């Protein structure tokens, strides 16, 4: 296969191509579903164009629970197929993307009267392990459980079940797949919105798209179109007269400084208020707490935000398991919320709605909706099986590896640095890190290398500051104040690659500051993003005793469904 490391088109060149050829496949949507479809099609030699109305992974695929898991809780609903597919795809990703998809040990406390109970949970774990072809779970007695998770003390704790799943950086997984698609010739464009579909003889033959950055409109011809727009899928489907399919559900999360809740295990349990599954676990140098599951009725084009009742609900969950920690809202570094494109199967309880995906051919446009982060490869192949006749292509399913092998990196670098760069950039890690020296240090309070900022600015289609800090890197949710205190160094590293003058940089900073205040901080704390020195000190990773509140966390009922 031809090495295309230096042959990626510029944005201007890619835009110039939109209207001058007929594409085998146009993929609409730049999350994990669209990325998977583009990668699988490009790998087969199709001419592929992917259009994303905002930024790549802007929607659900950067706001998930960041777990590559087998869906243990779906066993309770009798959804064996989804669990089996998820377990097998999890194992594949662990093998093929080490360092990006990582094993994570889970601990489920055994307490009398708490559902689902030890024996039912253990039965589910036996099935779970059989699907994975391994035995990884065991029962830990009280002393072992407390050694694995110091401070764990839910009412009546008598032991715990321990099992294995996996975690990832969801937005970076999207980018790793997009890099593979781009390597195989796919053209990828963010901030290009599809305004309408074009049809001939009742069949979708293309679309009209608008570049959000310039306002220029383009007419695109396509043999096949895949609608992989996630929670927005029903909008495009309405253009071909299809009835609504989706039930948008909001999942919200808290990010805590790791020193404030230092856990090595993922603590998984059913919330004492409503019996919903909740968890928290170590992620990228912080502790992640999630998730809620609520019908989302707000405008999908606006950033989703956590509510005060969701914050209280998640804090109650943490303090139920670790009552001596006294975690309060003042401990929260960041919040984020995403909208899941769940299929509306008529379930009254949002948590019981199916997480399986559907694929439909509607007037020549193939819609891929629902599903899970873990199963994106299978979802993509299902979509391409329907799209292939429209594209005039033969299609066979394949178990070929997703990722191109990466060349070795500088042996003088530490194993941790080499693994991190390889995990995030794959075949491009060596070239993109050439000449790195001081930038191989981690940013305090995170596992992120300074080098990752420069790589993103140079190679990864950054159009706004939030692209850089919320999705190419995750500093906006890992650091207090969205990482604003590091902007001078970030500017120094990235300015040579972004071609922004000082006026543009200042505009981007103000835009980013407003975004973090409105959507990535607990409700009512936006003023802390100004010059509140106390806030920065309270959340500093260097002082583990600063700003802690000995009082218990607030309580509140879960937001109304």
Coordinates of C-alpha atoms in Angstrom, one line a residue:
X1 CA 0.0 0.0 0.0
X2 CA 1.3 3.5 -0.9
X3 CA 2.6 5.5 2.1
X4 CA 0.6 8.7 2.1
X5 CA 2.2 10.4 5.1
X6 CA 3.1 13.5 3.1
X7 CA 0.2 13.4 0.7
X8 CA -2.7 14.6 2.9
X9 CA -4.5 17.4 1.1
X10 CA -4.8 20.8 2.6
X11 CA -8.3 21.9 3.6
X12 CA -8.4 24.2 0.5
X13 CA -7.4 21.3 -1.8
X14 CA -10.0 19.0 -0.2
X15 CA -12.8 21.6 -0.6
X16 CA -11.8 22.1 -4.2
X17 CA -12.4 18.4 -4.9
X18 CA -15.9 18.3 -3.5
X19 CA -17.8 19.1 -6.7
X20 CA -15.4 17.9 -9.3
X21 CA -15.8 14.1 -8.9
X22 CA -18.5 11.6 -8.1
X23 CA -17.6 9.8 -4.9
X24 CA -18.2 6.1 -4.3
X25 CA -19.3 7.0 -0.8
X26 CA -20.1 10.1 1.1
X27 CA -20.2 9.6 4.9
X28 CA -22.1 12.3 6.9
X29 CA -20.9 12.5 10.5
X30 CA -17.4 12.5 12.0
X31 CA -17.9 10.6 15.2
X32 CA -16.9 7.0 15.8
X33 CA -19.6 5.6 13.6
X34 CA -18.7 7.8 10.6
X35 CA -15.0 7.2 11.2
X36 CA -15.5 3.5 11.2
X37 CA -17.5 3.5 7.9
X38 CA -14.9 5.8 6.2
X39 CA -12.0 3.6 7.4
X40 CA -13.7 0.3 6.3
X41 CA -14.6 1.7 2.9
X42 CA -11.3 3.4 2.2
X43 CA -9.5 0.2 3.2
X44 CA -11.4 -1.5 0.4
X45 CA -10.4 1.1 -2.2
X46 CA -13.6 3.1 -2.4
X47 CA -13.3 6.8 -3.0
X48 CA -14.6 8.2 0.3
X49 CA -15.6 11.7 1.4
X50 CA -16.5 12.3 5.1
X51 CA -18.2 15.5 6.1
X52 CA -18.7 16.7 9.7
X53 CA -20.9 19.7 10.5
X54 CA -18.9 20.6 13.6
X55 CA -15.6 19.1 14.7
X56 CA -14.6 15.5 14.5
X57 CA -15.9 13.7 17.6
X58 CA -17.7 16.9 18.7
X59 CA -20.8 15.0 19.7
X60 CA -21.3 11.8 21.6
X61 CA -17.9 10.4 20.6
X62 CA -15.9 12.8 22.8
X63 CA -18.5 12.9 25.7
X64 CA -19.0 9.2 26.4
X65 CA -18.2 7.2 29.5
X66 CA -14.9 6.3 27.8
X67 CA -15.3 2.6 28.4
X68 CA -14.7 -0.1 25.8
X69 CA -16.8 -2.6 27.6
X70 CA -18.8 -5.7 26.9
X71 CA -22.1 -4.4 28.2
X72 CA -22.4 -6.5 31.3
X73 CA -25.6 -4.8 32.2
X74 CA -27.3 -5.8 28.9
X75 CA -27.2 -9.4 30.1
X76 CA -29.9 -8.4 32.6
X77 CA -32.1 -7.3 29.8
X78 CA -31.5 -10.5 27.9
X79 CA -29.5 -8.8 25.2
X80 CA -27.0 -11.5 24.6
X81 CA -26.2 -10.5 21.1
X82 CA -25.1 -7.0 22.0
X83 CA -23.0 -8.3 24.9
X84 CA -21.3 -11.0 22.8
X85 CA -20.4 -8.6 20.0
X86 CA -19.2 -6.1 22.5
X87 CA -17.0 -8.5 24.4
X88 CA -15.4 -9.8 21.2
X89 CA -14.7 -6.3 19.9
X90 CA -13.3 -5.2 23.2
X91 CA -10.8 -8.1 23.0
X92 CA -9.9 -7.1 19.5
X93 CA -9.3 -3.5 20.4
X94 CA -7.2 -4.5 23.4
X95 CA -4.9 -6.5 21.1
X96 CA -4.8 -4.0 18.2
X97 CA -4.6 -0.7 20.1
X98 CA -2.6 -1.2 23.3
X99 CA -2.1 2.0 25.2
X100 CA -5.1 3.6 23.6
X101 CA -7.5 0.8 24.7
X102 CA -6.4 -0.3 28.1
X103 CA -7.5 -3.0 30.6
X104 CA -9.4 -1.7 33.6
X105 CA -10.2 -3.7 36.7
X106 CA -13.7 -3.2 38.0
X107 CA -14.9 -3.8 41.6
X108 CA -18.6 -4.3 42.5
X109 CA -19.3 -4.1 46.2
X110 CA -21.3 -6.9 47.8
X111 CA -23.8 -5.5 50.3
X112 CA -26.9 -7.1 51.7
X113 CA -30.1 -5.9 50.1
X114 CA -28.3 -4.2 47.2
X115 CA -29.3 -5.3 43.7
X116 CA -28.4 -7.3 41.7
X117 CA -26.9 -9.3 44.5
X118 CA -23.8 -11.4 44.6
X119 CA -25.0 -14.6 43.0
X120 CA -26.9 -13.0 40.2
X121 CA -23.9 -10.7 39.5
X122 CA -21.6 -13.7 39.7
X123 CA -23.7 -15.7 37.2
X124 CA -23.6 -12.8 34.8
X125 CA -19.8 -12.6 35.1
X126 CA -19.4 -16.3 34.3
X127 CA -21.3 -15.7 31.1
X128 CA -19.3 -12.6 30.5
X129 CA -16.0 -14.5 30.8
X130 CA -17.2 -17.4 28.7
X131 CA -17.9 -14.9 25.9
X132 CA -14.4 -13.5 26.2
X133 CA -12.8 -16.9 26.3
X134 CA -11.1 -16.2 29.6
X135 CA -11.7 -16.3 33.4
X136 CA -11.0 -12.9 34.9
X137 CA -13.5 -12.4 37.7
X138 CA -13.2 -13.5 41.3
X139 CA -14.8 -12.8 44.7
X140 CA -12.7 -10.7 47.1
X141 CA -13.5 -11.0 50.8
X142 CA -13.9 -7.8 53.0
X143 CA -10.2 -7.4 53.8
X144 CA -9.2 -7.9 50.2
X145 CA -11.9 -5.5 48.9
X146 CA -10.8 -2.8 51.2
X147 CA -7.1 -3.3 50.3
X148 CA -8.0 -3.0 46.6
X149 CA -10.1 0.1 47.3
X150 CA -9.0 1.9 50.5
X151 CA -11.9 3.9 51.9
X152 CA -14.6 1.8 50.2
X153 CA -17.4 1.6 52.8
X154 CA -21.0 1.4 51.5
X155 CA -23.5 0.3 54.1
X156 CA -23.0 -3.4 55.0
X157 CA -20.0 -4.1 52.8
X158 CA -18.9 -7.7 53.1
X159 CA -16.8 -8.2 50.1
X160 CA -16.7 -7.5 46.3
X161 CA -16.7 -9.0 42.9
X162 CA -13.8 -8.1 40.8
X163 CA -13.8 -8.3 37.0
X164 CA -12.1 -6.9 33.9
X165 CA -13.2 -4.5 31.2
X166 CA -11.4 -1.7 29.3
X167 CA -11.2 2.0 28.9
X168 CA -10.1 4.5 26.2
X169 CA -9.8 8.1 25.3
X170 CA -12.9 8.2 23.1
X171 CA -12.0 11.2 21.0
X172 CA -8.5 9.9 20.4
X173 CA -9.9 6.5 19.3
X174 CA -12.0 8.4 16.7
X175 CA -8.9 10.2 15.5
X176 CA -6.8 6.9 15.3
X177 CA -9.6 5.5 13.0
X178 CA -9.8 8.7 11.0
X179 CA -6.0 8.6 10.5
X180 CA -6.3 5.1 9.0
X181 CA -9.1 6.3 6.7
X182 CA -7.0 9.3 5.6
X183 CA -4.0 7.0 5.0
X184 CA -6.1 4.9 2.6
X185 CA -7.2 8.0 0.7
X186 CA -10.4 9.2 2.3
X187 CA -11.0 13.0 2.3
X188 CA -12.1 14.2 5.7
X189 CA -13.5 17.7 6.3
X190 CA -14.8 19.2 9.6
X191 CA -17.0 22.3 9.8
X192 CA -18.8 21.4 6.6
X193 CA -22.6 21.0 7.2
X194 CA -25.0 19.1 4.9
X195 CA -27.9 21.4 4.1
X196 CA -29.9 19.1 1.9
X197 CA -30.0 15.9 0.0
X198 CA -30.3 15.7 -3.8
X199 CA -32.3 13.0 -5.4
X200 CA -33.1 11.5 -8.8
X201 CA -35.9 9.0 -9.6
X202 CA -36.6 8.7 -5.9
X203 CA -33.0 7.9 -5.0
X204 CA -30.4 10.0 -3.0
X205 CA -27.6 10.9 -5.5
X206 CA -25.7 13.5 -3.5
X207 CA -26.1 16.5 -1.3
X208 CA -25.5 20.2 -0.9
X209 CA -23.0 21.2 1.8
X210 CA -21.9 24.5 3.3
X211 CA -18.4 25.3 4.6
X212 CA -19.2 26.8 8.0
X213 CA -15.8 28.6 8.1
X214 CA -16.2 30.5 4.7
X215 CA -19.9 30.3 4.0
X216 CA -19.2 28.7 0.6
X217 CA -21.7 26.1 -0.7
X218 CA -20.8 22.9 -2.6
X219 CA -22.8 20.4 -4.6
X220 CA -21.5 16.9 -4.1
X221 CA -22.3 13.9 -6.3
X222 CA -22.3 10.4 -4.6
X223 CA -23.0 6.9 -5.7
X224 CA -23.8 6.0 -2.0
X225 CA -24.5 8.1 1.1
X226 CA -24.2 6.9 4.7
X227 CA -26.0 8.9 7.4
X228 CA -23.8 8.4 10.5
X229 CA -24.8 11.6 12.3
X230 CA -25.7 10.0 15.6
X231 CA -28.3 12.0 17.6
X232 CA -28.9 14.2 14.5
X233 CA -29.8 11.2 12.2
X234 CA -33.5 11.8 12.2
X235 CA -33.0 15.3 10.6
X236 CA -31.5 13.8 7.4
X237 CA -34.0 10.9 7.5
X238 CA -36.8 13.5 7.4
X239 CA -35.5 14.6 4.1
X240 CA -36.4 11.2 2.6
X241 CA -39.7 11.1 4.4
X242 CA -38.7 8.6 7.1
X243 CA -40.4 8.5 10.5
X244 CA -38.3 9.4 13.6
X245 CA -36.2 6.6 15.0
X246 CA -34.2 7.9 17.9
X247 CA -34.6 8.8 21.5
X248 CA -31.8 11.2 22.5
X249 CA -30.6 10.5 26.0
X250 CA -28.2 12.7 27.9
X251 CA -25.3 11.2 29.9
X252 CA -23.4 13.5 32.2
X253 CA -20.1 13.1 34.0
X254 CA -18.0 14.7 36.7
X255 CA -14.2 14.9 36.6
X256 CA -12.4 15.0 39.9
X257 CA -8.7 15.6 40.7
X258 CA -7.2 12.2 41.2
X259 CA -5.7 13.1 44.6
X260 CA -9.2 13.9 45.8
X261 CA -10.6 10.4 44.9
X262 CA -7.6 8.2 44.3
X263 CA -9.0 4.9 43.0
X264 CA -7.1 2.1 41.2
X265 CA -10.2 0.1 40.5
X266 CA -13.3 1.2 38.7
X267 CA -15.9 1.2 41.4
X268 CA -19.1 0.0 39.8
X269 CA -22.5 -0.2 41.6
X270 CA -26.2 0.5 41.4
X271 CA -27.2 4.0 42.6
X272 CA -29.1 3.8 46.0
X273 CA -31.8 6.2 44.8
X274 CA -33.0 4.5 41.6
X275 CA -30.9 1.3 41.0
X276 CA -29.1 2.7 37.9
X277 CA -25.6 1.6 37.2
X278 CA -23.0 4.2 38.1
X279 CA -19.2 4.0 38.2
X280 CA -16.0 6.0 38.8
X281 CA -12.5 5.1 37.7
X282 CA -9.0 6.5 37.0
X283 CA -8.7 8.2 33.6
X284 CA -5.9 10.2 32.1
X285 CA -4.6 11.3 35.5
X286 CA -8.0 12.2 36.9
X287 CA -11.0 10.4 38.3
X288 CA -14.1 10.1 36.1
X289 CA -17.6 9.8 37.6
X290 CA -20.6 8.8 35.6
X291 CA -23.2 8.6 34.3
X292 CA -26.8 9.8 34.2
X293 CA -29.4 8.6 31.6
X294 CA -32.0 11.2 30.9
X295 CA -34.3 12.1 28.0
X296 CA -32.6 15.1 26.3
X297 CA -35.2 17.6 25.0
X298 CA -32.9 20.6 24.4
X299 CA -31.7 21.8 21.1
X300 CA -29.2 19.3 19.7
X301 CA -27.2 22.0 18.0
X302 CA -26.4 23.5 21.4
X303 CA -23.7 22.1 23.7
X304 CA -25.2 19.7 26.1
X305 CA -24.7 20.6 29.8
X306 CA -25.0 18.9 33.1
X307 CA -27.8 20.1 35.5
X308 CA -27.5 20.8 39.2
X309 CA -29.6 17.8 40.0
X310 CA -27.3 15.6 38.0
X311 CA -24.3 16.9 39.8
X312 CA -26.0 16.1 43.1
X313 CA -27.0 12.7 41.9
X314 CA -23.4 11.7 41.0
X315 CA -22.0 13.2 44.2
X316 CA -24.5 11.1 46.2
X317 CA -23.2 8.1 44.3
X318 CA -19.6 8.8 45.2
X319 CA -20.3 9.5 48.8
X320 CA -22.4 6.3 49.1
X321 CA -19.3 4.2 48.3
X322 CA -16.7 6.4 49.9
X323 CA -18.5 8.2 52.8
X324 CA -15.3 9.4 54.5
X325 CA -14.2 11.3 51.4
X326 CA -16.9 13.9 51.7
X327 CA -16.7 14.9 48.0
X328 CA -18.6 18.1 47.3
X329 CA -19.2 20.3 44.3
X330 CA -16.1 22.4 45.2
X331 CA -13.9 19.3 44.4
X332 CA -15.1 19.1 40.8
X333 CA -12.5 20.1 38.2
X334 CA -14.9 19.8 35.2
X335 CA -18.2 18.4 34.0
X336 CA -19.3 17.2 30.6
X337 CA -22.5 16.0 29.0
X338 CA -23.2 14.1 25.8
X339 CA -26.3 13.0 24.0
X340 CA -26.6 9.3 23.1
X341 CA -28.4 8.3 19.9
X342 CA -30.4 5.5 21.4
X343 CA -33.0 3.6 19.3
X344 CA -36.5 4.4 20.6
X345 CA -37.9 0.9 21.4
X346 CA -40.8 2.1 23.6
X347 CA -39.1 1.5 26.9
X348 CA -40.3 3.9 29.6
X349 CA -37.1 3.5 31.6
X350 CA -34.3 5.2 29.6
X351 CA -31.7 2.8 31.1
X352 CA -33.5 -0.2 29.6
X353 CA -33.6 1.2 26.1
X354 CA -31.7 -1.0 23.7
X355 CA -28.0 -0.1 22.9
X356 CA -28.0 -2.2 19.8
X357 CA -27.7 -0.4 16.4
X358 CA -29.9 -0.4 13.4
X359 CA -29.0 0.0 9.7
X360 CA -31.6 1.1 7.1
X361 CA -31.6 1.8 3.4
X362 CA -34.0 4.6 2.9
X363 CA -34.3 5.9 -0.7
X364 CA -30.7 5.0 -1.3
X365 CA -29.3 6.7 1.8
X366 CA -28.1 4.2 4.4
X367 CA -28.7 5.3 8.0
X368 CA -26.5 3.8 10.8
X369 CA -27.9 4.7 14.2
X370 CA -27.6 3.6 17.8
X371 CA -24.9 1.2 18.9
X372 CA -21.9 1.5 21.1
X373 CA -18.4 2.9 20.9
X374 CA -17.0 -0.7 21.3
X375 CA -18.8 -2.2 18.3
X376 CA -18.0 0.5 15.7
X377 CA -16.2 -1.9 13.3
X378 CA -19.2 -4.3 13.1
X379 CA -21.6 -1.3 12.7
X380 CA -19.5 0.1 9.8
X381 CA -19.5 -3.3 8.0
X382 CA -23.3 -3.6 8.4
X383 CA -23.7 -0.1 6.8
X384 CA -21.3 -0.9 4.0
X385 CA -23.1 -4.1 3.2
X386 CA -26.2 -2.0 2.4
X387 CA -24.3 0.8 0.7
X388 CA -22.3 -1.4 -1.6
X389 CA -25.0 -2.1 -4.3
X390 CA -25.6 1.7 -4.6
X391 CA -21.8 2.3 -4.9
X392 CA -21.5 -0.5 -7.5
X393 CA -19.1 -2.4 -5.3
X394 CA -18.8 -5.9 -4.1
X395 CA -18.7 -6.2 -0.4
X396 CA -17.4 -9.0 1.9
X397 CA -17.0 -8.8 5.6
X398 CA -13.5 -8.8 6.9
X399 CA -11.7 -9.5 10.2
X400 CA -8.5 -7.7 9.0
X401 CA -6.7 -5.6 11.6
X402 CA -8.0 -2.0 11.9
X403 CA -4.7 -0.3 12.4
X404 CA -1.5 -0.1 10.3
X405 CA 1.6 -1.3 12.3
X406 CA 3.6 1.6 13.7
X407 CA 7.4 1.9 13.2
X408 CA 9.6 2.0 16.3
X409 CA 10.2 5.3 18.0
X410 CA 13.4 6.7 19.5
X411 CA 14.8 4.0 21.9
X412 CA 16.2 6.7 24.1
X413 CA 12.7 7.8 25.0
X414 CA 10.9 6.1 28.0
X415 CA 8.6 3.2 27.3
X416 CA 5.7 5.3 28.6
X417 CA 6.4 8.1 26.1
X418 CA 6.8 5.6 23.2
X419 CA 3.6 3.8 24.0
X420 CA 1.6 7.0 24.4
X421 CA 2.7 8.4 21.0
X422 CA 2.3 5.1 19.2
X423 CA -1.2 4.6 20.8
X424 CA -2.4 8.0 19.6
X425 CA -0.7 8.4 16.2
X426 CA 0.0 4.8 15.1
X427 CA 1.9 4.8 11.8
X428 CA 2.6 8.5 12.0
X429 CA 4.0 8.6 15.5
X430 CA 7.7 8.4 14.4
X431 CA 7.5 11.1 11.8
X432 CA 5.3 13.5 13.8
X433 CA 7.5 13.3 16.9
X434 CA 10.8 13.8 15.0
X435 CA 12.9 16.4 16.8
X436 CA 10.9 16.3 20.0
X437 CA 12.9 16.9 23.1
X438 CA 11.6 19.1 26.0
X439 CA 8.1 18.7 24.8
X440 CA 8.1 15.0 25.8
X441 CA 7.3 16.0 29.5
X442 CA 3.8 15.6 30.7
X443 CA 1.5 18.5 31.5
X444 CA 1.2 18.6 35.4
X445 CA -1.9 16.8 36.6
X446 CA -2.4 14.9 33.4
X447 CA -0.7 12.1 31.3
X448 CA -0.7 14.4 28.3
X449 CA 2.6 15.3 26.6
X450 CA 3.3 18.9 25.6
X451 CA 4.2 17.5 22.2
X452 CA 0.6 16.3 21.6
X453 CA -0.5 20.0 21.4
X454 CA 2.0 20.8 18.6
X455 CA 1.2 17.6 16.7
X456 CA -2.6 18.4 16.8
X457 CA -2.1 22.0 15.7
X458 CA 0.1 20.9 12.8
X459 CA -1.6 17.7 11.6
X460 CA -5.1 17.3 12.9
X461 CA -7.4 19.9 11.3
X462 CA -7.7 22.2 14.3
X463 CA -10.0 25.1 13.4
X464 CA -10.9 26.4 16.9
X465 CA -9.2 26.4 20.3
X466 CA -11.8 24.0 21.7
X467 CA -10.9 21.5 18.9
X468 CA -7.4 21.5 20.4
X469 CA -8.2 21.4 24.1
X470 CA -11.4 19.4 24.3
X471 CA -10.9 16.8 21.6
X472 CA -7.4 16.5 20.1
X473 CA -6.2 16.7 23.7
X474 CA -8.5 16.5 26.8
X475 CA -6.9 19.3 28.8
X476 CA -10.2 21.2 28.9
X477 CA -11.8 18.5 31.1
X478 CA -8.7 17.3 32.9
X479 CA -7.4 20.6 34.3
X480 CA -9.0 23.1 36.5
X481 CA -10.4 26.1 34.7
X482 CA -10.3 24.2 31.4
X483 CA -6.5 24.5 31.2
X484 CA -6.7 28.3 30.9
X485 CA -3.7 28.8 33.2
X486 CA -1.5 27.0 30.6
X487 CA -2.5 29.2 27.6
X488 CA 0.8 31.0 27.4
X489 CA 2.7 27.8 26.8
X490 CA 0.0 26.4 24.6
X491 CA 0.2 29.5 22.4
X492 CA 4.0 29.2 22.2
X493 CA 3.8 25.6 21.0
X494 CA 0.9 25.9 18.6
X495 CA 1.0 29.4 17.1
X496 CA 3.6 28.4 14.5
X497 CA 1.2 25.8 13.1
X498 CA -2.2 27.5 13.4
X499 CA -1.5 30.6 11.3
X500 CA -3.7 32.7 13.7
X501 CA -2.7 36.3 14.3
X502 CA -2.9 37.8 17.8
X503 CA -6.4 39.1 17.2
X504 CA -7.6 35.7 16.1
X505 CA -5.9 34.1 19.1
X506 CA -7.6 36.5 21.5
X507 CA -11.0 35.8 19.9
X508 CA -10.4 32.0 20.2
X509 CA -9.4 32.4 23.9
X510 CA -12.6 34.3 24.7
X511 CA -14.7 31.9 22.8
X512 CA -13.1 29.0 24.6
X513 CA -13.4 30.7 28.0
X514 CA -17.2 31.2 27.5
X515 CA -17.6 27.6 26.3
X516 CA -15.9 26.1 29.4
X517 CA -17.8 28.4 31.7
X518 CA -21.2 27.6 30.2
X519 CA -20.9 23.8 29.5
X520 CA -17.9 22.3 31.3
X521 CA -18.2 23.6 34.9
X522 CA -20.8 22.8 37.5
X523 CA -23.9 25.1 37.3
X524 CA -23.3 28.3 39.2
X525 CA -19.5 28.3 39.1
X526 CA -18.9 30.1 35.8
X527 CA -17.4 33.1 37.6
X528 CA -14.5 31.0 38.6
X529 CA -13.1 31.2 35.1
X530 CA -12.2 34.8 35.4
X531 CA -9.3 35.7 37.7
X532 CA -10.4 33.7 40.7
X533 CA -7.1 32.8 42.2
X534 CA -8.7 30.8 45.0
X535 CA -10.4 28.5 42.6
X536 CA -7.2 27.7 40.9
X537 CA -5.5 27.1 44.2
X538 CA -8.3 24.9 45.5
X539 CA -8.1 22.6 42.5
X540 CA -4.3 22.6 42.3
X541 CA -2.8 19.1 42.1
X542 CA 0.2 20.2 44.0
X543 CA -1.7 20.8 47.3
X544 CA -3.9 17.8 48.2
X545 CA -5.3 19.5 51.3
X546 CA -6.2 22.8 49.7
X547 CA -9.9 23.7 49.6
X548 CA -11.4 20.5 50.8
X549 CA -14.8 20.7 52.4
X550 CA -15.4 18.4 55.4
X551 CA -19.2 18.6 55.0
X552 CA -21.1 15.9 53.2
X553 CA -22.1 16.2 49.6
X554 CA -25.5 17.7 48.7
X555 CA -28.3 15.4 48.0
X556 CA -31.0 15.7 45.4
X557 CA -33.4 13.5 43.5
X558 CA -32.3 12.4 40.0
X559 CA -33.5 14.7 37.3
X560 CA -37.0 14.0 36.1
X561 CA -37.2 11.7 33.1

